Amino acid sequence: MTGRGNTRNASVELWREYLGNRARRLRDGRFLVHGRRAITRALDCRWPLETLVYRLGAPEPPDWVRQLLETSGVPGVGLVPEVMVELAEPGEAVPELVAVAATRRPELEEFAPGAPGDPVPVVVVDRPASAIRLGALVRSAVAFGAGGIIVTGSGVDHYDPQSVRASDGALFAIPVLRASGPAQVAAFRDRQRARGIATRIVGSDDHGGLALDDAEFDGGTVLVLGDDSASLTPAWRQVCDELVCIPTDGTLGSPSAAAVALYEISRQRRALR
């Protein structure tokens, strides 16, 4: 353990703001990570962690906390439970360990996933309203081998603690980029084509288009999803090279729609190989 403390101080007040203050997270370039799986995944992915904040007092920290504090190389700060609880997510008990992490803001203009002959899908989610749904979508994208996620328009921050938790650590394994809207995504598609990757923008829209399993995904795919809506906006429909629908008896949210569509893309890619 590389450091100890037990009282509220300026750092604690600042860390607490990262829980619910998006502007402060953006300004400082920092956010909080809760939970064993997410913190371990961040370390495995060599994500820049600045501090490991752990609970002092009885009962003693579990073995996994002591191991991370001793082997991660990240400075540790101990807080008594009545202070540590201020860093808990809403409705959660006193956390055993919380990581303070630096944000990453990759530029879409420099984003170049995949290679000619080995394209990877990219997921676009438009104006996400729910941090939990966004985190779940990130988890689905990583599970099915997406090369990145582009968040467009106004919407929740993927560094919101609820999004980080819902991603189950997948956030640290994939680039998440921001774009203002369809024009920037269309420009990304064109750059991919210039690299020799035949890339199409495919919109998921329950109000039109081919059934998902009738579409062909034999190149690079930029999959566009509304956050929790059955249809895309007219601006998105204009830039899409193709529209597909997922035949259901209802409307899927973006995490489920992403999982279904990415599975079909990965299935077709396996068949081609």
Tab-separated table of C-alpha atoms in Angstrom:
chain	number	residue	atom	x	y	z
A	1	MET	CA	0.000	0.000	0.000
A	2	THR	CA	1.581	3.212	-1.160
A	3	GLY	CA	-0.287	5.855	0.792
A	4	ARG	CA	-2.723	6.287	3.689
A	5	GLY	CA	-5.209	8.847	4.893
A	6	ASN	CA	-8.416	8.808	6.831
A	7	THR	CA	-10.200	12.151	6.670
A	8	ARG	CA	-12.135	14.221	4.189
A	9	ASN	CA	-9.909	16.588	2.207
A	10	ALA	CA	-9.911	18.565	-1.025
A	11	SER	CA	-9.166	15.465	-3.093
A	12	VAL	CA	-12.165	13.610	-1.652
A	13	GLU	CA	-14.445	16.558	-2.393
A	14	LEU	CA	-13.173	16.602	-5.982
A	15	TRP	CA	-13.524	12.851	-6.459
A	16	ARG	CA	-17.071	12.989	-5.152
A	17	GLU	CA	-17.973	15.521	-7.848
A	18	TYR	CA	-16.920	13.045	-10.534
A	19	LEU	CA	-19.883	10.862	-9.554
A	20	GLY	CA	-22.537	13.187	-10.916
A	21	ASN	CA	-20.864	16.232	-12.446
A	22	ARG	CA	-20.177	15.648	-16.123
A	23	ALA	CA	-18.701	19.115	-16.617
A	24	ARG	CA	-16.158	18.499	-13.864
A	25	ARG	CA	-15.198	15.111	-15.333
A	26	LEU	CA	-14.711	16.749	-18.725
A	27	ARG	CA	-12.764	19.687	-17.338
A	28	ASP	CA	-10.419	17.608	-15.185
A	29	GLY	CA	-10.173	14.633	-17.524
A	30	ARG	CA	-10.871	12.158	-14.716
A	31	PHE	CA	-13.620	9.751	-13.666
A	32	LEU	CA	-14.293	7.048	-11.058
A	33	VAL	CA	-14.246	3.295	-11.573
A	34	HIS	CA	-16.148	1.017	-9.176
A	35	GLY	CA	-16.043	-2.734	-8.775
A	36	ARG	CA	-13.460	-5.481	-8.925
A	37	ARG	CA	-14.095	-6.548	-12.521
A	38	ALA	CA	-13.989	-3.025	-13.958
A	39	ILE	CA	-10.840	-2.010	-12.077
A	40	THR	CA	-9.078	-5.258	-12.967
A	41	ARG	CA	-10.033	-4.829	-16.646
A	42	ALA	CA	-8.694	-1.270	-16.608
A	43	LEU	CA	-5.351	-2.516	-15.296
A	44	ASP	CA	-5.272	-5.379	-17.810
A	45	CYS	CA	-5.880	-2.877	-20.632
A	46	ARG	CA	-3.178	-0.544	-19.281
A	47	TRP	CA	-5.676	2.241	-18.770
A	48	PRO	CA	-4.136	5.237	-16.923
A	49	LEU	CA	-5.225	4.941	-13.284
A	50	GLU	CA	-4.062	7.716	-10.974
A	51	THR	CA	-5.189	6.566	-7.532
A	52	LEU	CA	-6.681	3.503	-5.850
A	53	VAL	CA	-8.889	4.644	-2.963
A	54	TYR	CA	-9.576	1.885	-0.440
A	55	ARG	CA	-11.620	1.481	2.733
A	56	LEU	CA	-9.796	1.557	6.058
A	57	GLY	CA	-10.830	-0.285	9.224
A	58	ALA	CA	-12.482	-3.580	10.036
A	59	PRO	CA	-13.133	-5.872	8.399
A	60	GLU	CA	-9.784	-6.023	6.652
A	61	PRO	CA	-9.841	-5.455	2.877
A	62	PRO	CA	-10.353	-8.682	0.917
A	63	ASP	CA	-7.395	-10.388	-0.737
A	64	TRP	CA	-8.112	-8.958	-4.189
A	65	VAL	CA	-7.939	-5.381	-2.858
A	66	ARG	CA	-4.641	-5.998	-1.061
A	67	GLN	CA	-3.217	-7.686	-4.146
A	68	LEU	CA	-4.107	-4.778	-6.430
A	69	LEU	CA	-2.706	-2.263	-3.978
A	70	GLU	CA	0.547	-4.211	-3.716
A	71	THR	CA	1.089	-5.145	-7.364
A	72	SER	CA	-0.568	-2.513	-9.573
A	73	GLY	CA	1.984	0.235	-9.033
A	74	VAL	CA	-0.876	2.739	-8.649
A	75	PRO	CA	-0.688	5.008	-5.564
A	76	GLY	CA	-3.181	4.069	-2.853
A	77	VAL	CA	-5.137	6.265	-0.431
A	78	GLY	CA	-7.094	4.827	2.496
A	79	LEU	CA	-10.289	6.436	3.802
A	80	VAL	CA	-12.393	5.637	6.843
A	81	PRO	CA	-15.828	4.180	5.996
A	82	GLU	CA	-17.795	7.336	6.795
A	83	VAL	CA	-15.735	9.207	4.197
A	84	MET	CA	-15.356	6.340	1.752
A	85	VAL	CA	-19.143	6.048	1.470
A	86	GLU	CA	-19.199	9.475	-0.187
A	87	LEU	CA	-17.531	7.879	-3.232
A	88	ALA	CA	-20.155	5.145	-3.513
A	89	GLU	CA	-22.596	4.994	-6.391
A	90	PRO	CA	-26.178	5.986	-5.468
A	91	GLY	CA	-27.843	3.265	-3.419
A	92	GLU	CA	-24.595	1.316	-2.964
A	93	ALA	CA	-22.878	0.384	0.292
A	94	VAL	CA	-19.405	1.540	1.312
A	95	PRO	CA	-17.125	0.490	-1.571
A	96	GLU	CA	-14.000	-1.520	-0.826
A	97	LEU	CA	-12.014	0.051	-3.650
A	98	VAL	CA	-12.552	2.908	-6.109
A	99	ALA	CA	-10.109	3.888	-8.851
A	100	VAL	CA	-9.547	7.431	-10.052
A	101	ALA	CA	-8.846	7.162	-13.781
A	102	ALA	CA	-7.838	9.565	-16.542
A	103	THR	CA	-10.196	9.969	-19.482
A	104	ARG	CA	-9.240	9.310	-23.087
A	105	ARG	CA	-10.719	11.390	-25.899
A	106	PRO	CA	-9.625	9.807	-29.191
A	107	GLU	CA	-10.197	11.919	-32.301
A	108	LEU	CA	-12.527	10.567	-34.970
A	109	GLU	CA	-10.313	12.038	-37.702
A	110	GLU	CA	-7.468	9.763	-36.556
A	111	PHE	CA	-9.606	6.656	-36.034
A	112	ALA	CA	-8.657	3.897	-38.508
A	113	PRO	CA	-9.891	0.484	-37.340
A	114	GLY	CA	-9.362	-2.747	-39.246
A	115	ALA	CA	-7.356	-3.289	-42.386
A	116	PRO	CA	-8.011	-4.205	-46.029
A	117	GLY	CA	-9.015	-7.847	-45.996
A	118	ASP	CA	-9.767	-7.716	-42.271
A	119	PRO	CA	-12.553	-5.168	-41.664
A	120	VAL	CA	-14.156	-4.730	-38.257
A	121	PRO	CA	-17.613	-3.337	-37.517
A	122	VAL	CA	-18.024	0.041	-35.833
A	123	VAL	CA	-21.145	0.907	-33.834
A	124	VAL	CA	-22.743	4.355	-33.843
A	125	VAL	CA	-25.319	5.276	-31.220
A	126	ASP	CA	-27.230	8.513	-31.706
A	127	ARG	CA	-27.984	10.753	-28.738
A	128	PRO	CA	-27.940	8.144	-25.950
A	129	ALA	CA	-30.170	9.152	-23.059
A	130	SER	CA	-29.317	6.393	-20.583
A	131	ALA	CA	-25.844	5.850	-19.121
A	132	ILE	CA	-26.765	2.282	-18.223
A	133	ARG	CA	-27.898	1.472	-21.777
A	134	LEU	CA	-24.756	3.047	-23.198
A	135	GLY	CA	-22.555	0.944	-20.922
A	136	ALA	CA	-24.458	-2.199	-21.873
A	137	LEU	CA	-24.018	-1.354	-25.559
A	138	VAL	CA	-20.254	-0.983	-25.023
A	139	ARG	CA	-20.209	-4.440	-23.446
A	140	SER	CA	-22.074	-5.945	-26.428
A	141	ALA	CA	-19.751	-4.232	-28.911
A	142	VAL	CA	-16.633	-5.639	-27.256
A	143	ALA	CA	-18.165	-9.108	-26.950
A	144	PHE	CA	-18.722	-9.298	-30.724
A	145	GLY	CA	-15.411	-7.803	-31.811
A	146	ALA	CA	-16.371	-4.256	-32.807
A	147	GLY	CA	-13.478	-1.959	-33.542
A	148	GLY	CA	-14.967	1.097	-31.899
A	149	ILE	CA	-18.071	3.012	-30.818
A	150	ILE	CA	-19.044	6.468	-32.016
A	151	VAL	CA	-21.478	8.487	-29.888
A	152	THR	CA	-23.183	11.240	-31.867
A	153	GLY	CA	-25.089	14.329	-30.869
A	154	SER	CA	-25.918	15.311	-27.334
A	155	GLY	CA	-26.245	12.463	-24.890
A	156	VAL	CA	-24.892	10.883	-21.767
A	157	ASP	CA	-21.198	10.669	-21.023
A	158	HIS	CA	-19.634	7.215	-21.366
A	159	TYR	CA	-17.480	8.073	-18.336
A	160	ASP	CA	-20.581	8.380	-16.153
A	161	PRO	CA	-20.112	5.870	-13.287
A	162	GLN	CA	-23.317	4.064	-14.276
A	163	SER	CA	-22.044	3.611	-17.831
A	164	VAL	CA	-18.655	2.407	-16.629
A	165	ARG	CA	-20.304	-0.098	-14.281
A	166	ALA	CA	-22.783	-1.346	-16.914
A	167	SER	CA	-19.939	-1.945	-19.372
A	168	ASP	CA	-18.442	-4.437	-16.885
A	169	GLY	CA	-14.992	-3.107	-17.746
A	170	ALA	CA	-15.475	-3.386	-21.521
A	171	LEU	CA	-15.127	0.402	-21.757
A	172	PHE	CA	-11.384	-0.019	-21.267
A	173	ALA	CA	-11.031	-2.437	-24.190
A	174	ILE	CA	-12.487	-0.346	-27.050
A	175	PRO	CA	-12.180	3.214	-28.382
A	176	VAL	CA	-15.253	5.343	-27.701
A	177	LEU	CA	-15.359	8.469	-29.841
A	178	ARG	CA	-17.651	11.456	-30.145
A	179	ALA	CA	-19.075	13.042	-33.302
A	180	SER	CA	-21.586	15.820	-33.819
A	181	GLY	CA	-23.749	13.986	-36.321
A	182	PRO	CA	-24.189	12.061	-39.583
A	183	ALA	CA	-21.816	14.169	-41.692
A	184	GLN	CA	-18.830	13.283	-39.529
A	185	VAL	CA	-19.710	9.584	-39.638
A	186	ALA	CA	-20.074	9.718	-43.434
A	187	ALA	CA	-16.620	11.311	-43.621
A	188	PHE	CA	-15.249	8.463	-41.495
A	189	ARG	CA	-16.778	5.934	-43.898
A	190	ASP	CA	-15.125	7.712	-46.831
A	191	ARG	CA	-11.734	7.633	-45.102
A	192	GLN	CA	-12.133	3.910	-44.531
A	193	ARG	CA	-12.906	3.422	-48.221
A	194	ALA	CA	-9.793	5.441	-49.108
A	195	ARG	CA	-7.798	2.965	-46.987
A	196	GLY	CA	-9.061	0.143	-49.186
A	197	ILE	CA	-11.791	-1.093	-46.841
A	198	ALA	CA	-15.164	-1.386	-48.576
A	199	THR	CA	-17.309	0.236	-45.896
A	200	ARG	CA	-21.065	0.889	-45.736
A	201	ILE	CA	-23.190	2.770	-43.246
A	202	VAL	CA	-26.031	0.436	-42.258
A	203	GLY	CA	-28.874	1.876	-40.228
A	204	SER	CA	-31.037	-0.236	-37.959
A	205	ASP	CA	-34.591	1.012	-38.481
A	206	ASP	CA	-37.709	-0.984	-37.677
A	207	HIS	CA	-39.734	1.146	-40.105
A	208	GLY	CA	-38.040	-0.014	-43.276
A	209	GLY	CA	-35.217	-1.903	-44.901
A	210	LEU	CA	-34.134	-5.500	-45.322
A	211	ALA	CA	-34.564	-8.051	-42.600
A	212	LEU	CA	-31.227	-8.257	-40.808
A	213	ASP	CA	-30.511	-11.851	-41.831
A	214	ASP	CA	-31.207	-11.035	-45.504
A	215	ALA	CA	-28.547	-8.304	-45.599
A	216	GLU	CA	-24.956	-9.050	-46.605
A	217	PHE	CA	-22.118	-7.947	-44.340
A	218	ASP	CA	-19.065	-8.850	-46.382
A	219	GLY	CA	-17.060	-5.658	-45.849
A	220	GLY	CA	-16.652	-2.946	-43.279
A	221	THR	CA	-19.892	-2.026	-41.522
A	222	VAL	CA	-20.751	1.148	-39.658
A	223	LEU	CA	-23.877	0.113	-37.744
A	224	VAL	CA	-26.082	3.066	-36.743
A	225	LEU	CA	-28.576	2.719	-33.900
A	226	GLY	CA	-30.969	5.067	-32.194
A	227	ASP	CA	-30.669	5.018	-28.431
A	228	ASP	CA	-34.066	3.512	-27.654
A	229	SER	CA	-36.100	4.258	-30.743
A	230	ALA	CA	-37.453	2.089	-33.518
A	231	SER	CA	-36.550	4.568	-36.258
A	232	LEU	CA	-33.657	6.790	-37.293
A	233	THR	CA	-33.927	10.505	-37.965
A	234	PRO	CA	-34.249	11.681	-41.597
A	235	ALA	CA	-30.682	13.019	-41.467
A	236	TRP	CA	-29.374	9.560	-40.622
A	237	ARG	CA	-31.511	7.843	-43.223
A	238	GLN	CA	-29.981	10.097	-45.888
A	239	VAL	CA	-26.380	9.069	-45.170
A	240	CYS	CA	-27.077	5.347	-44.730
A	241	ASP	CA	-26.060	3.108	-47.606
A	242	GLU	CA	-28.613	0.535	-46.457
A	243	LEU	CA	-31.368	0.163	-43.883
A	244	VAL	CA	-32.048	-3.071	-42.029
A	245	CYS	CA	-34.669	-4.090	-39.521
A	246	ILE	CA	-34.615	-6.712	-36.795
A	247	PRO	CA	-37.916	-8.607	-37.024
A	248	THR	CA	-39.483	-8.563	-33.561
A	249	ASP	CA	-42.872	-8.191	-31.960
A	250	GLY	CA	-41.691	-5.040	-30.191
A	251	THR	CA	-38.890	-2.486	-30.047
A	252	LEU	CA	-35.401	-3.429	-28.912
A	253	GLY	CA	-33.272	-0.978	-26.974
A	254	SER	CA	-29.878	-0.105	-28.405
A	255	PRO	CA	-27.853	-2.667	-26.367
A	256	SER	CA	-30.046	-5.575	-27.496
A	257	ALA	CA	-30.238	-4.330	-31.082
A	258	ALA	CA	-26.457	-3.957	-31.169
A	259	ALA	CA	-25.946	-7.475	-29.824
A	260	VAL	CA	-28.326	-9.041	-32.368
A	261	ALA	CA	-26.903	-7.120	-35.332
A	262	LEU	CA	-23.262	-7.649	-34.338
A	263	TYR	CA	-23.888	-11.354	-33.896
A	264	GLU	CA	-25.244	-11.552	-37.451
A	265	ILE	CA	-22.243	-9.614	-38.769
A	266	SER	CA	-19.808	-11.907	-36.922
A	267	ARG	CA	-21.715	-15.003	-38.086
A	268	GLN	CA	-21.423	-13.962	-41.714
A	269	ARG	CA	-17.743	-13.122	-41.326
A	270	ARG	CA	-17.077	-16.568	-39.855
A	271	ALA	CA	-18.896	-18.186	-42.783
A	272	LEU	CA	-16.801	-16.219	-45.288
A	273	ARG	CA	-13.587	-17.319	-43.599
